[in-house]
GROMACS .gro file of C-alpha atoms in nm:
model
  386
    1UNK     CA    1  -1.198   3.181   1.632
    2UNK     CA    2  -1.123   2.889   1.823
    3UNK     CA    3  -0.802   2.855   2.032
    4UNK     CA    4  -0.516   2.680   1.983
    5UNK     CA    5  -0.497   2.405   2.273
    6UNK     CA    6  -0.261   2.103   2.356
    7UNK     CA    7  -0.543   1.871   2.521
    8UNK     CA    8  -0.894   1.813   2.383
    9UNK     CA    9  -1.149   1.902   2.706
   10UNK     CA   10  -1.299   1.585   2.680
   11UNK     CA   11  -1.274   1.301   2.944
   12UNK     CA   12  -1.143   0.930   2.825
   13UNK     CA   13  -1.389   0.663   2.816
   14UNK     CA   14  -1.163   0.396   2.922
   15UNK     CA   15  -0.736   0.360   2.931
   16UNK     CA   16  -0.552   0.574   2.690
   17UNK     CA   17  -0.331   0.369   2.444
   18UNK     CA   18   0.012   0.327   2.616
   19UNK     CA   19   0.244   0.591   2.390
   20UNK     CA   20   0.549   0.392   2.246
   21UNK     CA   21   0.850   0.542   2.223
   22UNK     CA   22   0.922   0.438   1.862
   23UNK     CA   23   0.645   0.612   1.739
   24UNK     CA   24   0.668   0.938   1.910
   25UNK     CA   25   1.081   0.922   1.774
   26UNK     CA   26   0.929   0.850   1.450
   27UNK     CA   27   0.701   1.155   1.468
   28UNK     CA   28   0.946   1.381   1.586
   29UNK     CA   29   1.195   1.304   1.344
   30UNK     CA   30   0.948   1.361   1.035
   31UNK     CA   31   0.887   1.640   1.216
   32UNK     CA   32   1.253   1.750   1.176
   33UNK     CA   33   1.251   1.713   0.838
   34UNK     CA   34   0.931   1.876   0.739
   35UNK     CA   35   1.116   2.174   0.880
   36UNK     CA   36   1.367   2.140   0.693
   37UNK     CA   37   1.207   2.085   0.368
   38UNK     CA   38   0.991   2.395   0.467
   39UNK     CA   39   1.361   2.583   0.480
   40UNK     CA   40   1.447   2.470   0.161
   41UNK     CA   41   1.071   2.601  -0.001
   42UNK     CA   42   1.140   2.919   0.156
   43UNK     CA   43   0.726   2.843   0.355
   44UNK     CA   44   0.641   2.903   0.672
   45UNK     CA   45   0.387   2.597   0.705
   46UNK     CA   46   0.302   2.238   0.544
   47UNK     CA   47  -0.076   2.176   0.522
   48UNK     CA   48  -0.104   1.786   0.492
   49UNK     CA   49  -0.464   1.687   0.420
   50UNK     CA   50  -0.374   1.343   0.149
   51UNK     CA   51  -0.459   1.052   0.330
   52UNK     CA   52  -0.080   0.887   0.298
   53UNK     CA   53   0.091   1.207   0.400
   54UNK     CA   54  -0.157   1.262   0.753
   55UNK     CA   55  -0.013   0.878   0.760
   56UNK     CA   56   0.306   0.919   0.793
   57UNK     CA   57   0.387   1.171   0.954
   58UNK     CA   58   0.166   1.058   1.273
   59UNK     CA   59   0.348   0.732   1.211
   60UNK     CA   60   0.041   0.513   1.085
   61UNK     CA   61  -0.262   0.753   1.263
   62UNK     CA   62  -0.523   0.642   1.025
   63UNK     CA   63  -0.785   0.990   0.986
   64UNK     CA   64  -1.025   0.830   0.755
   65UNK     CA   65  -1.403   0.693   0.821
   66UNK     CA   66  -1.370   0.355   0.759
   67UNK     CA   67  -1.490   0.241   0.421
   68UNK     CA   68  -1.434   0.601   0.304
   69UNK     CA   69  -1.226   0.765   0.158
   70UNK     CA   70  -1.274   1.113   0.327
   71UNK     CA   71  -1.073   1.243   0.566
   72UNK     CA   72  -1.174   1.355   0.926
   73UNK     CA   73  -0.872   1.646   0.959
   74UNK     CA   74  -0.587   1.798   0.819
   75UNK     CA   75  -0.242   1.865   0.969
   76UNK     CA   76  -0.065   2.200   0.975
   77UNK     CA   77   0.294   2.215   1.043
   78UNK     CA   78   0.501   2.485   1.174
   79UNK     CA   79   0.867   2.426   1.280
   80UNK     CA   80   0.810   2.475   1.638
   81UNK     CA   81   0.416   2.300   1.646
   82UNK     CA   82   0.171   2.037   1.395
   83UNK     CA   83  -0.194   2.133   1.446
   84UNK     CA   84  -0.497   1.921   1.397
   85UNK     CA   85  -0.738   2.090   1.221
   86UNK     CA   86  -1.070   1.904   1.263
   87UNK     CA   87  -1.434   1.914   1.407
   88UNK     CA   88  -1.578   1.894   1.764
   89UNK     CA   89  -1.704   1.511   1.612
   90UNK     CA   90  -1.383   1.381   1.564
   91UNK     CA   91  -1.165   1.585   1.781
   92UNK     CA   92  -1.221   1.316   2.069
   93UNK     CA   93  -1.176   1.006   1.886
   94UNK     CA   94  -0.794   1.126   1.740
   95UNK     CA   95  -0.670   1.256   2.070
   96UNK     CA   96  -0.832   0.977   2.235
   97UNK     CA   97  -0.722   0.672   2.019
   98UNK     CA   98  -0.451   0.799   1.770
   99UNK     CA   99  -0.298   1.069   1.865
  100UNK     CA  100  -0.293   1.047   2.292
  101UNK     CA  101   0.017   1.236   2.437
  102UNK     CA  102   0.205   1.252   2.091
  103UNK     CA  103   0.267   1.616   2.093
  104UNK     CA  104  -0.016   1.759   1.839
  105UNK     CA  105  -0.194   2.075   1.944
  106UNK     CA  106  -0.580   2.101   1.857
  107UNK     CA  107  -0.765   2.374   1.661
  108UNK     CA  108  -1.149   2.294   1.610
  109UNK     CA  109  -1.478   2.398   1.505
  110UNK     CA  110  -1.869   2.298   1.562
  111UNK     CA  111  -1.904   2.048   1.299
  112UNK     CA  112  -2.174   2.237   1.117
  113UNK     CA  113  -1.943   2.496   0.992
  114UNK     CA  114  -1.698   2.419   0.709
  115UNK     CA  115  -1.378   2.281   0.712
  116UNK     CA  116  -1.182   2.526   0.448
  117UNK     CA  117  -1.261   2.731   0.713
  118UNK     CA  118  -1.074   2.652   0.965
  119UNK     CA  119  -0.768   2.564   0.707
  120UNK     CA  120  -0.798   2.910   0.584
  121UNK     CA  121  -0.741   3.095   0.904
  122UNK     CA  122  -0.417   2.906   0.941
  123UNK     CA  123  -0.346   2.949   0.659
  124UNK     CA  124  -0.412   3.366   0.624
  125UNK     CA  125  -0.121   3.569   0.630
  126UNK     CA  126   0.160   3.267   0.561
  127UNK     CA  127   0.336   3.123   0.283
  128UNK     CA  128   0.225   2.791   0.300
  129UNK     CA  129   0.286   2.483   0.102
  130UNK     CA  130   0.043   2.186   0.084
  131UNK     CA  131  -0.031   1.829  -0.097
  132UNK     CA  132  -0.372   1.927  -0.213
  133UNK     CA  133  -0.305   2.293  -0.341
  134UNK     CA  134  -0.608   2.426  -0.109
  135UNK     CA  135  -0.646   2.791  -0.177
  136UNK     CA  136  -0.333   3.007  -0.242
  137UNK     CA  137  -0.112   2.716  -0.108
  138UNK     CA  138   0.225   2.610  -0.343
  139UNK     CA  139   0.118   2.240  -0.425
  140UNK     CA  140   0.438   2.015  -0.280
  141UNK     CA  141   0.263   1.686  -0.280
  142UNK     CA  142   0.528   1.522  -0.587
  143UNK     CA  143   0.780   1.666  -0.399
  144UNK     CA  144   0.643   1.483  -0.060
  145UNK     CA  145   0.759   1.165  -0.198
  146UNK     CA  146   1.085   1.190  -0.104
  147UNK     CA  147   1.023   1.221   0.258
  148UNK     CA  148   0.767   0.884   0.252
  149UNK     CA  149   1.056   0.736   0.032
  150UNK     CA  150   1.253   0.547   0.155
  151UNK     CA  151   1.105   0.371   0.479
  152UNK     CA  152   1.278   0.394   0.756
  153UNK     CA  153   1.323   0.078   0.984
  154UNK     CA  154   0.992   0.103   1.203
  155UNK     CA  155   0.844   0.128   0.913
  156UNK     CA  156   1.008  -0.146   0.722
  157UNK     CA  157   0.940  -0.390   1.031
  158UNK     CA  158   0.563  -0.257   1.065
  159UNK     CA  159   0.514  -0.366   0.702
  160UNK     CA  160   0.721  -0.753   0.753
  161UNK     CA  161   0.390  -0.755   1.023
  162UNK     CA  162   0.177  -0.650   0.739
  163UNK     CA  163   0.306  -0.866   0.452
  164UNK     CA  164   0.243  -1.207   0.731
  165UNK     CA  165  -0.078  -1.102   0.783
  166UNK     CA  166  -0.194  -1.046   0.397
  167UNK     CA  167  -0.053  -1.354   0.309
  168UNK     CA  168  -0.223  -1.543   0.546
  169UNK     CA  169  -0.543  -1.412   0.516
  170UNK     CA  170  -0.526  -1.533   0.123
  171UNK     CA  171  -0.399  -1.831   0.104
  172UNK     CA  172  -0.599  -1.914   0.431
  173UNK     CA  173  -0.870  -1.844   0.206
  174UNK     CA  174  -0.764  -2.010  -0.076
  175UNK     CA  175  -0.747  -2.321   0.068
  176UNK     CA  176  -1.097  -2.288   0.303
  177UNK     CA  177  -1.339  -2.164   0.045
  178UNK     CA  178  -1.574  -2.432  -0.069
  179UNK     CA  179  -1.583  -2.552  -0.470
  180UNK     CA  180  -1.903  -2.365  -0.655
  181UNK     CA  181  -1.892  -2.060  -0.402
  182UNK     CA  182  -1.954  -1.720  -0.569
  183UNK     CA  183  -1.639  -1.484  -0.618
  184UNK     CA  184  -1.836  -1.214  -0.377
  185UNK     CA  185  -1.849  -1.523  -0.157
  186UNK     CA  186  -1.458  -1.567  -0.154
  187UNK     CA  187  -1.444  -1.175  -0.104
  188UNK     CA  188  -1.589  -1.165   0.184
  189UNK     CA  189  -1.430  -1.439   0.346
  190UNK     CA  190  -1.109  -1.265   0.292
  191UNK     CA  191  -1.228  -0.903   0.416
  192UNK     CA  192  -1.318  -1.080   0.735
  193UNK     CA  193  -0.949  -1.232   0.797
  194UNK     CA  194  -0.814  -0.924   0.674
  195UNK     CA  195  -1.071  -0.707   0.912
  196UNK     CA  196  -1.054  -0.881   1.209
  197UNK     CA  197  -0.635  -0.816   1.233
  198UNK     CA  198  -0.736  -0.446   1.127
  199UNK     CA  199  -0.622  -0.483   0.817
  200UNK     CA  200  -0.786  -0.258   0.587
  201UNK     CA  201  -0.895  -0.407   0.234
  202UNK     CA  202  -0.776  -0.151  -0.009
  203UNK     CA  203  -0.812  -0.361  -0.286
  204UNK     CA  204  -0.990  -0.728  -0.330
  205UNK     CA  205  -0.996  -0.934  -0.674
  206UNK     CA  206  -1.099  -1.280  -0.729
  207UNK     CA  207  -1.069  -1.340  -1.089
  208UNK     CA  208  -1.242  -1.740  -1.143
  209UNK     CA  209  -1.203  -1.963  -1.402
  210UNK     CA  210  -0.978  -1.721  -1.617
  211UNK     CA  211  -1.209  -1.420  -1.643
  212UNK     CA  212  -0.860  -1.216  -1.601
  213UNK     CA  213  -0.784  -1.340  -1.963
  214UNK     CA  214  -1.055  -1.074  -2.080
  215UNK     CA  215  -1.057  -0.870  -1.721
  216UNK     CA  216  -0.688  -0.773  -1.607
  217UNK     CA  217  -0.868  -0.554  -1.305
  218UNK     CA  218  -1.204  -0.757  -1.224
  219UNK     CA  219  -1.457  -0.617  -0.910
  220UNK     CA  220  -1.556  -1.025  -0.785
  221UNK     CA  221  -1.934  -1.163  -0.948
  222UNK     CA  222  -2.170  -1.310  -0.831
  223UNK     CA  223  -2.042  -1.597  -1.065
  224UNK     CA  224  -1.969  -1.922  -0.888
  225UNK     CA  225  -1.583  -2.079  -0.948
  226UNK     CA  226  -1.613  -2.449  -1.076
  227UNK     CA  227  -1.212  -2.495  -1.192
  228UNK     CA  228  -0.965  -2.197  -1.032
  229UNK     CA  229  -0.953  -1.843  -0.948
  230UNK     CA  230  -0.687  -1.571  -0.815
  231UNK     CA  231  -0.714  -1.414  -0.511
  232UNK     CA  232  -0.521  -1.084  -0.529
  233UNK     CA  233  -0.550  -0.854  -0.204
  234UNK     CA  234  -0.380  -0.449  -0.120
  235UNK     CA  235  -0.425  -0.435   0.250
  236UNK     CA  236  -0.362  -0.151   0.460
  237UNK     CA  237  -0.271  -0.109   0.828
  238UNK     CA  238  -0.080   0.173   1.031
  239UNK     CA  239  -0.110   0.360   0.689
  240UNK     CA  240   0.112   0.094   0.508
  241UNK     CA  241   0.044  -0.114   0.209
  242UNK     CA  242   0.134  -0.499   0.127
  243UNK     CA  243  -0.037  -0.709  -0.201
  244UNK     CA  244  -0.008  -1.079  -0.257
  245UNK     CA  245  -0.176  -1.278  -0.514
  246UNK     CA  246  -0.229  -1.658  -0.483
  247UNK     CA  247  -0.363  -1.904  -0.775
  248UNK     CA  248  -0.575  -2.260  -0.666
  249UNK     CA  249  -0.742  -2.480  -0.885
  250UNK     CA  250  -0.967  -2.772  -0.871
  251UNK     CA  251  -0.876  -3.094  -0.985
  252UNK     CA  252  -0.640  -3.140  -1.301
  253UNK     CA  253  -0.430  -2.784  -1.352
  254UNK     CA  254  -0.554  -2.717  -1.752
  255UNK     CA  255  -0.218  -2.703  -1.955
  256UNK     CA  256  -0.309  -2.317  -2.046
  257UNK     CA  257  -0.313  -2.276  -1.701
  258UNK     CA  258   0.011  -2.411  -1.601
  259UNK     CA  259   0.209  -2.317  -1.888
  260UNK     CA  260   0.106  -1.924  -1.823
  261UNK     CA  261   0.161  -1.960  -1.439
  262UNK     CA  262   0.513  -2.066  -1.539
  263UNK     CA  263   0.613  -1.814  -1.742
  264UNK     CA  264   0.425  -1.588  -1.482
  265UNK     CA  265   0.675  -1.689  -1.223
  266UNK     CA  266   0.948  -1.653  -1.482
  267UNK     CA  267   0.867  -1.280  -1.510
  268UNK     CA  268   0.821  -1.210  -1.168
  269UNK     CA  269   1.117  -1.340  -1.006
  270UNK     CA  270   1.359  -1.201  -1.348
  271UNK     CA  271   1.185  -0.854  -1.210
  272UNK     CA  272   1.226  -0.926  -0.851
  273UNK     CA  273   1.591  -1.055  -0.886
  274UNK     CA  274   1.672  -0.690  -1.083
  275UNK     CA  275   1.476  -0.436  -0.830
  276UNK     CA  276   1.824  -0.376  -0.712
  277UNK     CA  277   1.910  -0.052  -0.499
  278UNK     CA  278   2.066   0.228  -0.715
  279UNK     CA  279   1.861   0.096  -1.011
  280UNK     CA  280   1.701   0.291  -1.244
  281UNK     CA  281   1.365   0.132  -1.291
  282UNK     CA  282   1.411   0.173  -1.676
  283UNK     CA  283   1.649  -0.093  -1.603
  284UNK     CA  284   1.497  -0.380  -1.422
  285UNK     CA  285   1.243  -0.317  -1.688
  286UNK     CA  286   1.517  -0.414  -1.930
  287UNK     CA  287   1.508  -0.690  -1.781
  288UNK     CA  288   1.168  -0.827  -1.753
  289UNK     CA  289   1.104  -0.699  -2.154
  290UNK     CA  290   1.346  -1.001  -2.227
  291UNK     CA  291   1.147  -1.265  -2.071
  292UNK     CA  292   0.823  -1.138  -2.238
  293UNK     CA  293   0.991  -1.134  -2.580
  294UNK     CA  294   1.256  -1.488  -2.504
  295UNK     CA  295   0.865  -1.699  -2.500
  296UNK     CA  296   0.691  -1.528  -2.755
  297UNK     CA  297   0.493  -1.302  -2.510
  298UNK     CA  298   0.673  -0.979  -2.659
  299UNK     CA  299   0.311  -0.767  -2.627
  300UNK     CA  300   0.185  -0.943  -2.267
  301UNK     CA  301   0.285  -0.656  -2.049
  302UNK     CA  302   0.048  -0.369  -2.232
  303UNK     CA  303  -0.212  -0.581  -2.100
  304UNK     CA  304  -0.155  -0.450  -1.695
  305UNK     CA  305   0.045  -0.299  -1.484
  306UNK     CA  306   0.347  -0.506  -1.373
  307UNK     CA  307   0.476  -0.338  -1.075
  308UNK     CA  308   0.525  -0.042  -0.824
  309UNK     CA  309   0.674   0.097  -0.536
  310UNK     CA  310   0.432   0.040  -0.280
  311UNK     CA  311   0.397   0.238   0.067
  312UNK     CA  312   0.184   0.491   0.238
  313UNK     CA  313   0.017   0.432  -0.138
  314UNK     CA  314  -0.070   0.145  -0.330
  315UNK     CA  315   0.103   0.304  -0.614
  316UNK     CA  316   0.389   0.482  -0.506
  317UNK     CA  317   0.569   0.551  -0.815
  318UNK     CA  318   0.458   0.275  -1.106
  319UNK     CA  319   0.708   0.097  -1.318
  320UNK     CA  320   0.712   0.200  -1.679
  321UNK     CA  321   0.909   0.143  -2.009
  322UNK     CA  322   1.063   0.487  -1.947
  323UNK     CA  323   1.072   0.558  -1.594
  324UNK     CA  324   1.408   0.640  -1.458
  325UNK     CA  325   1.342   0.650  -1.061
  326UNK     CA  326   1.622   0.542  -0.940
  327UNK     CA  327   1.539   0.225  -0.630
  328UNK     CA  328   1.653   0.254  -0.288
  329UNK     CA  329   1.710   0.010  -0.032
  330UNK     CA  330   1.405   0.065   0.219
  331UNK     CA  331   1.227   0.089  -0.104
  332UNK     CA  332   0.906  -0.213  -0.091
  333UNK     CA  333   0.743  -0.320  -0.471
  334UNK     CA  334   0.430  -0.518  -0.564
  335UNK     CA  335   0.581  -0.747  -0.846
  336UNK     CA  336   0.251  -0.843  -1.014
  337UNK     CA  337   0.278  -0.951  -1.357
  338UNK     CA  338   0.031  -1.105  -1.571
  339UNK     CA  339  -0.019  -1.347  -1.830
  340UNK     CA  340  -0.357  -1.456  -2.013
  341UNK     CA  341  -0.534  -1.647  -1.750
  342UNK     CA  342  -0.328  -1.524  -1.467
  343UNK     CA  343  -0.178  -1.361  -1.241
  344UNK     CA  344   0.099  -1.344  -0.965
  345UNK     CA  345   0.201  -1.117  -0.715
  346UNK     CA  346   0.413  -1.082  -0.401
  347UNK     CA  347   0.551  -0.752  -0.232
  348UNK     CA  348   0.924  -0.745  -0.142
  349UNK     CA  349   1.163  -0.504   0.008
  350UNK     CA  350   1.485  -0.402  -0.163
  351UNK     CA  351   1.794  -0.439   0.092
  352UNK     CA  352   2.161  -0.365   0.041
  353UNK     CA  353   2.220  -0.738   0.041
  354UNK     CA  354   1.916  -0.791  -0.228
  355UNK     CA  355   1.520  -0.886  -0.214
  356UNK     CA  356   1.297  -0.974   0.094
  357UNK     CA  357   0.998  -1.148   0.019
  358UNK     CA  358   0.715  -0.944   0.277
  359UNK     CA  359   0.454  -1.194   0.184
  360UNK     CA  360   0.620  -1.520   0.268
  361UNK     CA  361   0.420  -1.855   0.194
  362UNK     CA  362   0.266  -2.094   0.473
  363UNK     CA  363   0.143  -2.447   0.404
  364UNK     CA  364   0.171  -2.390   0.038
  365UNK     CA  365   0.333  -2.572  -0.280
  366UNK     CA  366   0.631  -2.417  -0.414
  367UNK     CA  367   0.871  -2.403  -0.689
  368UNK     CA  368   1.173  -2.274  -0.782
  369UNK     CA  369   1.283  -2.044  -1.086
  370UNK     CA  370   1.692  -2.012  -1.201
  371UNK     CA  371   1.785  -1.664  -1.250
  372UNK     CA  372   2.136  -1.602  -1.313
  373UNK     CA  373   2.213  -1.914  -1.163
  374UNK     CA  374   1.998  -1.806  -0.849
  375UNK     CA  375   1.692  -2.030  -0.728
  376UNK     CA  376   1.429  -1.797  -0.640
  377UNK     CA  377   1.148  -2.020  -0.425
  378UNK     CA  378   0.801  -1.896  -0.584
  379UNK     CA  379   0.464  -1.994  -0.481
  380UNK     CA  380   0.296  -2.276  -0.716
  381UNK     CA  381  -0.062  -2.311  -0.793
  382UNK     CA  382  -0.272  -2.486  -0.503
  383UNK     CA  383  -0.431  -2.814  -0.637
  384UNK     CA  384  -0.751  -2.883  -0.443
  385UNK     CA  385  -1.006  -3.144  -0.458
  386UNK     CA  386  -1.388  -3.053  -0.559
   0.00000   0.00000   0.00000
């Protein structure tokens, strides 16, 4: 069995990332409460192996292959130590670049033999809870929320960073690409803005010339866009999650076009406006039900999703009819409501004092929508020449 060590015997291959202090505060503090939580469960040990949960609680460490989904370790957590668990591959690469001098011990094994391995002989002889329900573990992970939930303010700031850098990288796009280009085109255009300021592409949609009236979810074609299209983009960094969604069209704005954008907008910012801290999200979606059913759009909202808290997941908890989750300030949503032809979306974080827009606009029309006598500034549709 391999030991339990504090440094990896490997040698660095150039300067070790300098540790901030934030982080490592960060870390220790989730640590706190993870033994807490592990008092109140009556466990002696939290296996984390769910991308968002490894996430957090190394404040952003990021233990996936990129363009994968799988994960390269799990954490197991003790009151008094976390543990990597991973392989003599990957070992050097975490210590190295993500986890350097940030208080995680190491258990590993030759890469050939199996992982549930290694988890199990942690895991033998202890009450242990997890997010994945590996083995005989209790499965915690709905109860995990409420440590992601709400973010704390290194997290909040980390994700204002985030929400620049997503909306940049669309509308950027939006107003670069060149008339006739294929959607796949556009798509990769924006993974390379995204990419290059290590934002991770969770999610990319470009929906031209209205295909999201059949299409509300739409993978881009190799179909070229000739009149408009909506870029709509989930990026990831430091574990987080931001979404924006901006609209352009070529020439003349078709009166379909315009006339759903508005009420779009309408929707959005009445749902925006009522994400209000101690809210039950049954609620706001009071709310938003009105607008639908005011213009004759009583139906529209079956169609898609319209919202969620977003996080350490794209979806942290989605916003239904029925749901009573109550909001919190520190809480961020995706506001993403649709109507025939399109579609509009901006993340925000709920405050004490009411709604920050996280994906703010740059060199791009806007207009403004009254609700309750409040002018919310929402991004218009770009008008470009072919």
């Amino acid at each position: 069995m391999a030991s339990l060590i504090e440094s990896p015997p490997f040698q660095s291959s150039g300067e070790l990332p300098v540790i901030s202090p934030e982080r490592a505060g960060d870390i220790d503090q989730k640590h706190r409460r993870i033994a807490q939580f592990l008092k109140e469960q009556r466990c002696s040990a939290l296996l984390l192996q769910q991308p968002c949960n490894l996430a957090w609680l190394t404040s952003g460490g990021d233990f996936t292959r990129q363009g994968s989904s799988e994960t390269t370790a799990s954490l197991f957590v003790m009151p008094e130590a976390r543990v990597v668990l991973t392989n003599n591959i990957d070992s050097g690469q975490i210590f190295e670049r993500t986890l350097a001098g940030l208080g995680f011990q190491l258990k590993e094994r030759p890469w050939h033999e199996g992982h549930s391995v290694l988890v199990e002989d942690l895991c033998r002889g202890r009450v242990v809870a997890s997010d994945s329900g590996f083995g005989r573990t209790s499965d915690v992970s709905e109860k995990l929320l409420n440590l992601r939930l709400p973010l704390n303010s290194l997290e909040c700031e980390r994700l204002r960073e985030l929400g620049l850098q997503v909306a940049h990288a669309v509308e950027a796009t939006a107003r670069c690409f060149e008339h006739g280009i294929l959607e796949t085109e556009i798509a990769g255009q924006l993974s390379h803005r995204l990419l290059k300021h290590r934002v991770i592409p969770e999610r990319i949609q470009v929906c031209g010339d209205g295909i999201s009236k059949r299409f509300r979810h739409w993978t881009p074609s190799n179909d070229p866009v000739e009149r408009f299209c909506t870029l709509t983009v989930v990026g990831r960094r430091e574990g987080l999650c931001a979404a924006v969604s901006r609209t352009v069209c070529f020439g003349e704005i078709p009166h379909e076009l315009r006339t759903a954008y508005r009420l779009a907008l309408m929707t959005q910012a009445t749902g925006m406006f009522f994400s209000q801290a101690g809210w039950a999200m049954n609620e706001t979606w009071k709310r938003v039900a009105r607008i639908y059913e005011k213009f004759g759009h009583a139906e529209e909202w079956e169609f898609a999703e319209q919202a969620e808290v977003i996080g350490y997941q794209p979806c942290e908890v989605r916003l239904t009819p029925n749901s009573k989750f109550t909001l919190q300030s520190g809480m961020a949503m995706f506001w993403h409501p649709s109507i025939g032809p399109v579609s509009v979306g901006d993340t925000m974080l709920i405050g004490l004092n009411g709604l920050e827009v996280l994906t703010p606009t740059e060199q791009w029309p806007m207009t403004k929508v009254d609700v309750k006598g409040t002018a919310i500034l929402r991004p218009d549709i770009l008008q470009r020449t072919a």
